[in-house]
Coordinates of C-alpha atoms in Angstrom, one line a residue:
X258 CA 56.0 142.9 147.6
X259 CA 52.3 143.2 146.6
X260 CA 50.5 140.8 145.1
X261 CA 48.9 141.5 141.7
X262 CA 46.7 139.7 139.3
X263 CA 43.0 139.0 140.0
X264 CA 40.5 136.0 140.8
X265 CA 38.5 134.8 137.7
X266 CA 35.2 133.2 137.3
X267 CA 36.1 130.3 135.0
X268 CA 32.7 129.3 134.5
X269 CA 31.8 132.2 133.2
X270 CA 30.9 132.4 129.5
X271 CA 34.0 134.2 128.0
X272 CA 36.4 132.3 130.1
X273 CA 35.2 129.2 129.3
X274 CA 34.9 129.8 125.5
X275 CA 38.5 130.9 125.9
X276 CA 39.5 127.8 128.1
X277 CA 37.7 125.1 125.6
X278 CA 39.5 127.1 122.6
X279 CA 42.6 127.1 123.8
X280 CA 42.0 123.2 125.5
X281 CA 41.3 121.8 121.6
X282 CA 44.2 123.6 120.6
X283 CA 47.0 122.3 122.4
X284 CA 45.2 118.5 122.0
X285 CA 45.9 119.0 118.1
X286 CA 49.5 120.1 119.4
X287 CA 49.8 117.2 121.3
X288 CA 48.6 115.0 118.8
X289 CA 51.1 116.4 116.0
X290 CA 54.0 116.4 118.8
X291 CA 53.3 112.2 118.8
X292 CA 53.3 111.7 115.4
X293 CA 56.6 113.8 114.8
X294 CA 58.4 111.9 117.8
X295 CA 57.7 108.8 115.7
X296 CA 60.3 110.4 113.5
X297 CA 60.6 108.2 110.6
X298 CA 57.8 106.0 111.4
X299 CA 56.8 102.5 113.1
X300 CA 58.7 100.6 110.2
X301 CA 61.3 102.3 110.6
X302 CA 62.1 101.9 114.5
X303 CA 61.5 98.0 113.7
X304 CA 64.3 98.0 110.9
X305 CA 66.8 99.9 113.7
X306 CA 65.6 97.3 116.5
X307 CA 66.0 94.2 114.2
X308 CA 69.6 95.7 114.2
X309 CA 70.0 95.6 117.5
X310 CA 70.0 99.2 117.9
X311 CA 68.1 101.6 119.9
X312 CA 66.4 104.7 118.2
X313 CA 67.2 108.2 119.2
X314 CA 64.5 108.8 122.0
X315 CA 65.3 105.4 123.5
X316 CA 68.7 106.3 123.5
X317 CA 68.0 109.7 125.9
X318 CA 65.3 108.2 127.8
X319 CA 67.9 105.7 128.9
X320 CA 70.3 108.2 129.3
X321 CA 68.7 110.5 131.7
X322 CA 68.1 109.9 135.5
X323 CA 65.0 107.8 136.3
X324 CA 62.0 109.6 136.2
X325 CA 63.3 112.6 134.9
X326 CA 62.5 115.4 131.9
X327 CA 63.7 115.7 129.0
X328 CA 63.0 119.3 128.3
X329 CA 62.9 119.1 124.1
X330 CA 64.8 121.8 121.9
X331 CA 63.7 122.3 118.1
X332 CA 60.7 120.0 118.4
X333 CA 58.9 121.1 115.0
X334 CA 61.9 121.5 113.5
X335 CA 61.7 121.4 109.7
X336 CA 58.1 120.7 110.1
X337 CA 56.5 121.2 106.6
X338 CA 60.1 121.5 105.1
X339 CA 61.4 119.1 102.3
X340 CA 58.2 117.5 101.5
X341 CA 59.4 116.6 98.4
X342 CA 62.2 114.9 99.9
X343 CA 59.4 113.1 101.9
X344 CA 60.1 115.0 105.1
X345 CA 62.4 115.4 107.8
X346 CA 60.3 115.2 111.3
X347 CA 62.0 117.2 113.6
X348 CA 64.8 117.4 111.0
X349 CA 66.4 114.0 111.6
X350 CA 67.7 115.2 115.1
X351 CA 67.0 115.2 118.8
X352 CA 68.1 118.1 120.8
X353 CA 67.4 119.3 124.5
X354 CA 68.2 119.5 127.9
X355 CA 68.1 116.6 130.6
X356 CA 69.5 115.5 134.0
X357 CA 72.2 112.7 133.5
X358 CA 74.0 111.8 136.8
X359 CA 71.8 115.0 138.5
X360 CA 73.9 117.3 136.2
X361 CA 72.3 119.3 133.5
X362 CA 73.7 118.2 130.2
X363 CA 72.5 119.1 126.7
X364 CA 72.2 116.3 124.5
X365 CA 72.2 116.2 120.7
X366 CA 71.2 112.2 119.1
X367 CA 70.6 111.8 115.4
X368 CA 67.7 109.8 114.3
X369 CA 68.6 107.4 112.1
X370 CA 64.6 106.7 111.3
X371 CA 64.5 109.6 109.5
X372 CA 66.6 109.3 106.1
X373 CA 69.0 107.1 108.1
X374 CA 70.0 110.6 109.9
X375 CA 70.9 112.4 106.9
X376 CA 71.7 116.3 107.5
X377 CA 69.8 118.7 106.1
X378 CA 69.9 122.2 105.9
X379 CA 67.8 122.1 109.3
X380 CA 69.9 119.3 111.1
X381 CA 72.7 121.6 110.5
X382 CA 70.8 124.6 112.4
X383 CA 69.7 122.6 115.0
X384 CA 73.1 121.1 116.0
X385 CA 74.4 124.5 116.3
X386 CA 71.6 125.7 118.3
X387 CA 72.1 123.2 120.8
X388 CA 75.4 124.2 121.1
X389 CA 75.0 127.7 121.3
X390 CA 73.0 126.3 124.2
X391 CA 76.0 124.5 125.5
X392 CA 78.0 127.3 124.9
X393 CA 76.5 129.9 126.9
X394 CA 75.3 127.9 129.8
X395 CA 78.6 126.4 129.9
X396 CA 76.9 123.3 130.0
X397 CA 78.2 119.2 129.3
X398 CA 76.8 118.6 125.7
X399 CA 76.3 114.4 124.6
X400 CA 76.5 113.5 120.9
X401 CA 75.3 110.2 120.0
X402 CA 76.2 109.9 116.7
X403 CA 74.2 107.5 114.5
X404 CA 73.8 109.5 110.9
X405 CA 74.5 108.8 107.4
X406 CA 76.0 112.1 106.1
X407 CA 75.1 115.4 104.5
X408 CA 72.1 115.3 102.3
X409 CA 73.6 115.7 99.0
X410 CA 70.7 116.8 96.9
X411 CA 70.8 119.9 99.4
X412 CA 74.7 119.7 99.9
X413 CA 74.8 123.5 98.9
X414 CA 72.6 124.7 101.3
X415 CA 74.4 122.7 104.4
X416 CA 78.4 122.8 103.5
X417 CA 80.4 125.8 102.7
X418 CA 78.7 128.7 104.8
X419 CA 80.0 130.2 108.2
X420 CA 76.6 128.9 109.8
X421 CA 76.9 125.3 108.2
X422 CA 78.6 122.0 108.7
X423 CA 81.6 123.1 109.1
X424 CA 81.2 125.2 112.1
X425 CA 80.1 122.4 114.1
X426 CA 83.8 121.6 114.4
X427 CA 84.9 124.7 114.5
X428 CA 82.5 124.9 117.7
X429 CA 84.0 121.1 119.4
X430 CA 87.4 122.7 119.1
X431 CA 86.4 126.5 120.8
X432 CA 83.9 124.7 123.3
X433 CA 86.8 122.3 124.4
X434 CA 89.5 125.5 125.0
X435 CA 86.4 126.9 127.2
X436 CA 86.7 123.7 129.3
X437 CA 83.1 122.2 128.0
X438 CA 82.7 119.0 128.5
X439 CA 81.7 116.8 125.1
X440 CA 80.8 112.9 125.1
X441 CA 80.3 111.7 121.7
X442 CA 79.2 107.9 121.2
X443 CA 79.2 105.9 118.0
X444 CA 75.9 104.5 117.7
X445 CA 76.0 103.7 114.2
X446 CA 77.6 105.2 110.9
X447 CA 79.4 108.5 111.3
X448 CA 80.8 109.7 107.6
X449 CA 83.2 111.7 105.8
X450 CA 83.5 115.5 107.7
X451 CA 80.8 114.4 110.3
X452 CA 83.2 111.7 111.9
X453 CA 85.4 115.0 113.0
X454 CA 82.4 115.6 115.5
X455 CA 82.6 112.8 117.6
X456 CA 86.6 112.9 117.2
X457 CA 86.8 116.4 118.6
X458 CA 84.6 115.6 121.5
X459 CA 86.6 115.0 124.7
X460 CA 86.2 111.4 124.7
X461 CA 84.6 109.3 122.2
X462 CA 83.0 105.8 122.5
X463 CA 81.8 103.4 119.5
X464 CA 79.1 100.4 119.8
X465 CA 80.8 96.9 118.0
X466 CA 79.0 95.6 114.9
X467 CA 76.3 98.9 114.2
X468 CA 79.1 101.6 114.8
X469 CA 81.5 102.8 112.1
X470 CA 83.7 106.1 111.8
X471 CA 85.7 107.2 108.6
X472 CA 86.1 109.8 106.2
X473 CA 85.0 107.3 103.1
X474 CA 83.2 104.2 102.9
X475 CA 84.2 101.3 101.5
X476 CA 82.1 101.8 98.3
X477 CA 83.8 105.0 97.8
X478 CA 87.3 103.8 98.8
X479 CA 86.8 101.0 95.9
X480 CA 86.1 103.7 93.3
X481 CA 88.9 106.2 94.8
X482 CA 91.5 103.4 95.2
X483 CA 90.6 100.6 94.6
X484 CA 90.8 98.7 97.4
X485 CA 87.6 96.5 98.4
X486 CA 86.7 96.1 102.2
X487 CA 83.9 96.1 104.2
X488 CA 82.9 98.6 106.8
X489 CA 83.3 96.9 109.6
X490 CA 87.1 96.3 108.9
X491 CA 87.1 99.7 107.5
X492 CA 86.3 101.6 110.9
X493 CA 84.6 99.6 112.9
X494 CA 84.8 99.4 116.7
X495 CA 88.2 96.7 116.7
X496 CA 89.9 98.4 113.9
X497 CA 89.6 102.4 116.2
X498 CA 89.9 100.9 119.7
X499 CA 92.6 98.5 118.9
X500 CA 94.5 99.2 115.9
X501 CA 93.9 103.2 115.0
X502 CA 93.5 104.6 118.4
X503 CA 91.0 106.7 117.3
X504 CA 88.2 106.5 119.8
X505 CA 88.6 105.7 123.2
X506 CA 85.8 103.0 124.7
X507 CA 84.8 99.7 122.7
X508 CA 81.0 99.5 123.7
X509 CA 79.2 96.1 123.3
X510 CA 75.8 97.4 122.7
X511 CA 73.5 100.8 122.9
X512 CA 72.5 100.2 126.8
X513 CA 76.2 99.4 128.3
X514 CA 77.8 102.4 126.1
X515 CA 74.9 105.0 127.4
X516 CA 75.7 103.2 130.9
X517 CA 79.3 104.7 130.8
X518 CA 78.2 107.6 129.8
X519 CA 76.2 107.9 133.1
X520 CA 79.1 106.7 134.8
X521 CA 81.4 109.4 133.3
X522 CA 79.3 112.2 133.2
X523 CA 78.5 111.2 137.4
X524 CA 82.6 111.9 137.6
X525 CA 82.9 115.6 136.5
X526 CA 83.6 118.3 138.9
X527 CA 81.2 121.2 140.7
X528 CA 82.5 124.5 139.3
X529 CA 81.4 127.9 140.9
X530 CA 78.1 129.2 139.8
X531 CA 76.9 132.6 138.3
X532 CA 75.0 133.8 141.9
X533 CA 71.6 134.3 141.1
X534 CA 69.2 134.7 143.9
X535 CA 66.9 131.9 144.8
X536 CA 65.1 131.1 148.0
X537 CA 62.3 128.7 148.5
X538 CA 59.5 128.2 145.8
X539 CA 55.9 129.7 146.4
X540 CA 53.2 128.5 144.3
X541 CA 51.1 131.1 142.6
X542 CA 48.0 132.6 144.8
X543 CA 45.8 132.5 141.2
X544 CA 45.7 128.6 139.8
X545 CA 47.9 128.8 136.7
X546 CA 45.3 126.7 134.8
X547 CA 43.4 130.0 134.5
X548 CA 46.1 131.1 131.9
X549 CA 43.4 129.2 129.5
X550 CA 40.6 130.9 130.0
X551 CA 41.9 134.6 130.8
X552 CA 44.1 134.5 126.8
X553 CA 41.8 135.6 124.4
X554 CA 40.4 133.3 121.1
X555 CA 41.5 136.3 119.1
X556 CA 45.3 137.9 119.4
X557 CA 43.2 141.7 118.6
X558 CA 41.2 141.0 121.6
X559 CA 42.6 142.8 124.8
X560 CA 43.4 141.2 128.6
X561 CA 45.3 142.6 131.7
X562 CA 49.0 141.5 131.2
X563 CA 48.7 141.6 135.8
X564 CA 46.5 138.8 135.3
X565 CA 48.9 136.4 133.4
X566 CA 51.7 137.6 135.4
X567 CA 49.9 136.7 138.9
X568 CA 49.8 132.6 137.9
X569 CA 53.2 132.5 137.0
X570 CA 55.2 133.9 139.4
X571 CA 55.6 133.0 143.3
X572 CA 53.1 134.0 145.9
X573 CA 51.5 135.9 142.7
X574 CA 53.5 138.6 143.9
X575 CA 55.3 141.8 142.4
X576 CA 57.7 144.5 143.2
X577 CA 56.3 147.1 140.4
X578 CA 58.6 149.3 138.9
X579 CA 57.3 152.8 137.8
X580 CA 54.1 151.5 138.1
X581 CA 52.3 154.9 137.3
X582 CA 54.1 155.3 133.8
X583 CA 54.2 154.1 130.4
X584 CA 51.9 151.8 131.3
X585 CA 51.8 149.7 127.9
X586 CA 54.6 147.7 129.4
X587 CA 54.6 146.3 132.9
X588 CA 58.2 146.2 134.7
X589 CA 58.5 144.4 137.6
X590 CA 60.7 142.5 140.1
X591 CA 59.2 138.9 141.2
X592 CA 60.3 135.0 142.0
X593 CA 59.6 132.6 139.9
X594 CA 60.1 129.2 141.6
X595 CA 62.0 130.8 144.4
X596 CA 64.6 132.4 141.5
X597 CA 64.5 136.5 141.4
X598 CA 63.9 137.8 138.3
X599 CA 62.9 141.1 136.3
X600 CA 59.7 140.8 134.1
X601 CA 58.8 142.9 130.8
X602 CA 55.5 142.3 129.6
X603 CA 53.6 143.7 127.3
X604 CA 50.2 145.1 129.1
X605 CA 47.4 144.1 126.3
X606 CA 44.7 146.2 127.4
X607 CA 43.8 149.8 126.7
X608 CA 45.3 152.2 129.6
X609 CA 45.5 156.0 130.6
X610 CA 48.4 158.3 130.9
X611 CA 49.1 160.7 133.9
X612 CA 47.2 162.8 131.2
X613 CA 44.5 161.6 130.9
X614 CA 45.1 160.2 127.7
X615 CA 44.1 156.5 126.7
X616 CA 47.0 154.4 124.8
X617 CA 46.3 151.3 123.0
X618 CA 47.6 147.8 124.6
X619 CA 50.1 145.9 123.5
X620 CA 52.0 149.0 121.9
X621 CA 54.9 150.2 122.8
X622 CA 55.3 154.2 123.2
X623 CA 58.2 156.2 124.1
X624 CA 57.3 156.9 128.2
X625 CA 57.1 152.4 127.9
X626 CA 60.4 152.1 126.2
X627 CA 61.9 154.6 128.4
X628 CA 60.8 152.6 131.3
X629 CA 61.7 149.1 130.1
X630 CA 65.7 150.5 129.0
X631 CA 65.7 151.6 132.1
X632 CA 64.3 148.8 133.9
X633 CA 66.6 146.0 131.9
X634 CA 69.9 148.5 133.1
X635 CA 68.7 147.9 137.0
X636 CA 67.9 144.3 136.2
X637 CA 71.8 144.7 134.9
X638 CA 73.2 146.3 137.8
X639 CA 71.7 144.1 140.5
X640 CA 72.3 140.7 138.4
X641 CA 68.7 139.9 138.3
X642 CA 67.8 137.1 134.5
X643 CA 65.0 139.2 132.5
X644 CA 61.6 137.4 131.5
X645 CA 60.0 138.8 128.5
X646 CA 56.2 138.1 127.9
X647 CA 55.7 139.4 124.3
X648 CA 52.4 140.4 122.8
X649 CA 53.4 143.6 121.0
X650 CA 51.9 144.8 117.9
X651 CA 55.1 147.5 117.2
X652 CA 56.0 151.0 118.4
X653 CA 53.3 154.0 118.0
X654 CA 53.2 155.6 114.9
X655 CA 51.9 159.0 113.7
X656 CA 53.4 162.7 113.5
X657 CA 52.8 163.1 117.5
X658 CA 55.1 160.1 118.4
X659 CA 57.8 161.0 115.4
X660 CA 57.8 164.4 116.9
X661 CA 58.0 163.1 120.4
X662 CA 61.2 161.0 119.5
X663 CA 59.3 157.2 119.5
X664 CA 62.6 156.5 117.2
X665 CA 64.8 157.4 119.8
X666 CA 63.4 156.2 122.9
X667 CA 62.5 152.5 120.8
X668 CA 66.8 152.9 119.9
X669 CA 67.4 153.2 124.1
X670 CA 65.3 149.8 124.5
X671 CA 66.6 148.2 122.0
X672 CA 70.2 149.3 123.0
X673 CA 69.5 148.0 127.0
X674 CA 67.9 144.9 125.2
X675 CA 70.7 144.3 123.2
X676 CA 73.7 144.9 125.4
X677 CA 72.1 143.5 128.3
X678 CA 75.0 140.7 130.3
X679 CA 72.2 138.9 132.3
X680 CA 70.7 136.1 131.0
X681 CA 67.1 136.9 129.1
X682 CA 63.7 134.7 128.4
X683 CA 61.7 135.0 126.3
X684 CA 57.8 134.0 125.7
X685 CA 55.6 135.1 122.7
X686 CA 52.1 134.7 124.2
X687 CA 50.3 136.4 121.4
X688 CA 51.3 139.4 118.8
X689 CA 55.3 139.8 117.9
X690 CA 55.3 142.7 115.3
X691 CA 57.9 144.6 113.6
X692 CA 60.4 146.5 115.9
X693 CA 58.4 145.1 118.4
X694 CA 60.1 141.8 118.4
X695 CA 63.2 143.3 118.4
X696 CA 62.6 145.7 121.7
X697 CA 61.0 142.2 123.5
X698 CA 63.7 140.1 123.2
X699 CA 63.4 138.4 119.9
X700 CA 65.5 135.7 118.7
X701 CA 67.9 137.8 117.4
X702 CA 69.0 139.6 120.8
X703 CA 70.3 136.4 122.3
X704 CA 67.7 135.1 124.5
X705 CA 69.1 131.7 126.3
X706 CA 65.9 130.5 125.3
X707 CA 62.8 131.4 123.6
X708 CA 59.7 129.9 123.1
X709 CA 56.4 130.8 121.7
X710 CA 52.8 129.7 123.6
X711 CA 50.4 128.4 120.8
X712 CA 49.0 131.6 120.1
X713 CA 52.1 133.3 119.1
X714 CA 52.1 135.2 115.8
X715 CA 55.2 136.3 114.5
X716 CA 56.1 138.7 111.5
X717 CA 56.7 142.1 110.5
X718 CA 53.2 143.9 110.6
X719 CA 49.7 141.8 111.8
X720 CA 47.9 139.8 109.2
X721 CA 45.3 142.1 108.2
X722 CA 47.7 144.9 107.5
X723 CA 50.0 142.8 105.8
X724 CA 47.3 141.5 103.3
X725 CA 45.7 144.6 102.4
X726 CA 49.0 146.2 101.9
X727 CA 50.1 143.2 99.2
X728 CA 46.7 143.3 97.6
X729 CA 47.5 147.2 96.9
X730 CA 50.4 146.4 95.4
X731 CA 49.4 143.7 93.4
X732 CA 46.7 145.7 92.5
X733 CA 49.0 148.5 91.3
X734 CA 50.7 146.4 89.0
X735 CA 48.3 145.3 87.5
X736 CA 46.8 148.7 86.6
X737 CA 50.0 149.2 85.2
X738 CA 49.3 146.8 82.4
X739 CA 45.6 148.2 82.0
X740 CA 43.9 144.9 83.6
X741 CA 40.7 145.5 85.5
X742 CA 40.1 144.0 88.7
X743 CA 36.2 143.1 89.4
X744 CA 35.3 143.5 93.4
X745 CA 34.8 139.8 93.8
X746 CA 38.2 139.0 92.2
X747 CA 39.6 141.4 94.8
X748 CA 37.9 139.6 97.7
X749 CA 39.3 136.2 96.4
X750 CA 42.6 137.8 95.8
X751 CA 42.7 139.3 99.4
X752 CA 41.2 135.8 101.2
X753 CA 44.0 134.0 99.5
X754 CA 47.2 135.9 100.6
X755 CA 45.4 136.4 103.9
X756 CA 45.2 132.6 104.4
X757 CA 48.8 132.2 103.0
X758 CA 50.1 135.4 105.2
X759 CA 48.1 133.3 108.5
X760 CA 49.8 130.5 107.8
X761 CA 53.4 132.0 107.6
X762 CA 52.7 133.8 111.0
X763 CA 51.7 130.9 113.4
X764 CA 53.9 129.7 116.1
X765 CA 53.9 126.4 114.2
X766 CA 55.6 128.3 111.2
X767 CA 58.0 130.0 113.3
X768 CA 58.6 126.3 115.6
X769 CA 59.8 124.9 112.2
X770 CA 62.5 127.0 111.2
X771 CA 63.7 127.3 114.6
X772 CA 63.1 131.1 114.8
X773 CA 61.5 129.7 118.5
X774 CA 63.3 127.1 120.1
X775 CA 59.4 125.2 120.9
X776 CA 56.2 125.5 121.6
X777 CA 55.1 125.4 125.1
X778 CA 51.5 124.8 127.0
X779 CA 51.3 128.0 129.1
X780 CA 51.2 126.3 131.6
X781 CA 54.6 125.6 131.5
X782 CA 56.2 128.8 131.3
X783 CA 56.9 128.9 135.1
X784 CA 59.1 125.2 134.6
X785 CA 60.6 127.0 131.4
X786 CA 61.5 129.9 133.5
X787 CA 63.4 127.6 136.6
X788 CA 65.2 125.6 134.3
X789 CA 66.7 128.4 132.1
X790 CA 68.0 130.3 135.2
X791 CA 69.2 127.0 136.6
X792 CA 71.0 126.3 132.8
X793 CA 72.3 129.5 133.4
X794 CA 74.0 129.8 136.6
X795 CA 76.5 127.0 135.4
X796 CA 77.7 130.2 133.7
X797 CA 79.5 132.4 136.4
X798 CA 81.4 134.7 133.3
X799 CA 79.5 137.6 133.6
X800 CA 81.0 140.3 131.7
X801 CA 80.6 144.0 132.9
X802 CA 77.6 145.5 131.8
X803 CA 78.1 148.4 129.0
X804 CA 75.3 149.6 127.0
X805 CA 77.7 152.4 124.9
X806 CA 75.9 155.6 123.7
X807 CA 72.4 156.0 124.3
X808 CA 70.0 158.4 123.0
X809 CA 68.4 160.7 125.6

């Protein structure tokens, strides 16, 4: 192995402009991360503690092993969404992946802060998320249930769709076949189709006095029926634990039901694991703190890719793959906390071809998706997980590349990408544009997790292309109906749609509709990394690699 990457003078200007930049802007992260883990605010928690209930983050932080992580999942969630509906932080839901008993388990707990846990459109996606998580890490998944229903003013958006409520269900029933293990407990009111959830679950437990299950309450049984009763004799813990059989533990309060859990979850069995290679951690040679200062303030500025690579991987150290060609994307075999893996990074700054030629960074051309397919098929072969550090501003245009075949050497990348059996990572560091995304592991080629740094910009072409491109369009229609444009109309024009354009492409933006499953201080990437392959070794179904017909 050879070790790559280079030392840094952090004191020097640029670094430490980049450094302070970068410092502010994670603080205003941090910052915005407390105030949406408040969920539905202060008052709120008091009203569920006067109940004698524990809120959802109390609930996991009891939950998980002592002095543990809880490694968040969807965050941001619905950040900015349903304003008028006065918000849903983090869409009423907490998601992620913590240690409970020393065994990985995803778990899923409604706030009930938050619009007394309603489901919106959002909640829906998250849920399903996490178990798509569960699902493909074959990992234990915890539900604890504490929600009043489906949103109704939105019931259109969040009920009759493949990827809505209902699949959920349909996801407890094909998760249990695959022999996943799901806890649900009944914290507090689970309604009409959402009580299936818990039901499904392997084994479900319900709190006395603040948990209730069934399909109607007793406001809507008196208008259906007729019949008047309360809640609590409705389908509360007696009536399903003694009388109805329908769940299996009667829990006398949050802390002794989350106890069992524990207890439970401490009893399950080891099963064989997927085999990927691991031996004792290294730290990085170059002090991942430098991952500050060497990102540039601006996403158009260049860096060397070797140089971000170098503090995140063990001993700083790299087996370089083709190191001499298509040089806009950087293939390599490292360790990243003592795990092997296959890196694909997009190299930022401008390099030269065996002729001489100079190619822009962060662009892919056909000799770099050549490489990469045929890098992620070795990765493939030898059962190696594939890290992807994205900062890609799309494939190379122009009648040289067309004639060279950019279309079909970007299809062989995308094909390797997209048929690839070994589980895939993936980071947005800066730029994620067009086709681009795609060929880097986007969210739609099934990475088992993908998050963005800060700086991440996602969306089909960069800003300033975008908003010159609508302005001539708008433009164009206008002269259509004879209007004249003056020059300063056209700046305001452009400033506007530029500023609305920046503000759909921000990692925050993406964050909220769960397009990235968080945000993550760079810093972090290398914990990121170790935990996803660890998630993923519980899976030891690792089908054949077959990438079909690709273009030569």
């Amino acid at each position: 192995m050879f070790q790559t990457g280079s030392k840094i003078d952090s004191s020097a200007l640029q670094f430490a402009s980049n450094s302070d930049f970068h410092l502010n802007e994670l603080r205003k992260l941090q910052n915005l991360e407390e105030i949406t883990k408040l969920g539905g605010g202060k008052k709120n928690i008091a009203k569920q503690h006067e109940k004698g209930k524990l809120v959802a983050r109390e609930r996991i932080a009891l939950l998980i092993d002592p002095n543990s992580s809880f490694e968040e999942i969807g965050l941001f969630a619905a950040h900015g969404m349903y304003e008028a509906e006065g918000g849903a932080p983090s869409a009423g839901v907490v998601a992620g992946v913590g240690k409970i008993s020393g065994k990985l388990c995803i778990i899923v707990a409604n706030d009930s802060t938050v619009k007394a846990g309603a489901w919106f459109p959002m909640t829906c996606k998250k849920n399903l998320r996490a178990q798509e998580i569960s699902i493909e890490n074959r990992l234990p998944i915890i539900y604890l249930v504490d929600s009043a229903g489906v949103f109704l003013p939105m019931q259109d958006e969040i009920f009759p769709d493949k990827e809505h409520f209902g699949r959920i269900f349909r996801n407890n029933a094909v998760m249990s076949s695959m022999g996943i293990v799901q806890i649900a407990a009944i914290m507090g009111p689970c309604v009409a189709g959402g009580a299936y959830l818990p039901i499904m679950s392997d084994e479900a437990m319900i709190v006395e006095n603040t948990g209730h299950v069934f399909l109607a309450g007793s406001a809507l049984v008196e208008a259906a029926i007729g019949e008047k009763i309360d809640n609590e004799s409705l389908g509360g813990a007696r009536v399903h634990s003694e009388i109805s059989g329908v769940t299996d533990y009667k829990m006398p309060n949050d802390k002794v039901c989350l106890e069992t859990i524990r207890s439970i979850v401490s009893k399950i069995g080891e099963k064989s694991k997927a085999g990927f290679d691991r031996i004792v951690s290294a730290p990085p040679k170059y002090n991942p703190e430098d991952l500050l200062a060497i990102l540039p303030i601006n996403t158009t500025k260049p860096y060397d890719v070797y140089d971000i690579i170098s503090r995140i991987v063990d001993n700083s150290e790299i087996d370089e793959y083709k190191a001499d060609y298509g040089k806009t994307i950087v293939t390599a075999y490292a360790r990243v906390d003592g795990w092997a893996v296959g890196i694909v990074a997009n190299q930022r700054k401008v390099v030269k071809n065996a002729t001489g030629e100079m190619q822009v960074g962060g662009v892919i051309y056909s000799d770099s998706a050549d490489k990469a397919a045929r890098f992620i098929m070795n990765c493939n072969q030898k059962l190696i997980p594939l890290v992807f550090l994205q900062d890609v501003t799309g494939f190379m245009v122009g009648s040289r590349s067309e004639h060279g075949g950019i279309i079909k050497d970007g299809a062989k990348m995308v094909n390797a990408v997209a048929n690839s059996v070994v589980p895939k990572f993936t980071f947005i560091t800066g730029n994620s544009y067009g086709a681009g995304n795609y060929a880097m592991c986007g969210k739609a080629y099934d990475p088992r997790l993908i998050f963005s740094w800060h700086s991440a910009r996602l969306a089909v072409m960069s800003g300033a292309a975008a908003s010159k491109t609508l302005l001539s369009i708008k433009l164009s229609s206008l002269k259509k109906k004879n209007e004249t444009i003056t020059e300063e109309l056209q700046k305001k024009m452009l400033d506007e749609i530029a500023n609305r354009y920046e503000e759909q492409t921000g990692a925050l933006y993406g964050a909220s509709r769960l397009w990235t499953d968080g945000i993550i201080d760079p810093r972090r990437t290398r914990d990121i990394i170790s935990l996803g392959i660890e998630m993923a070794s519980h899976n030891p179904d690792i089908p054949k690699f077959n990438p079909g017909v690709i273009q030569t």
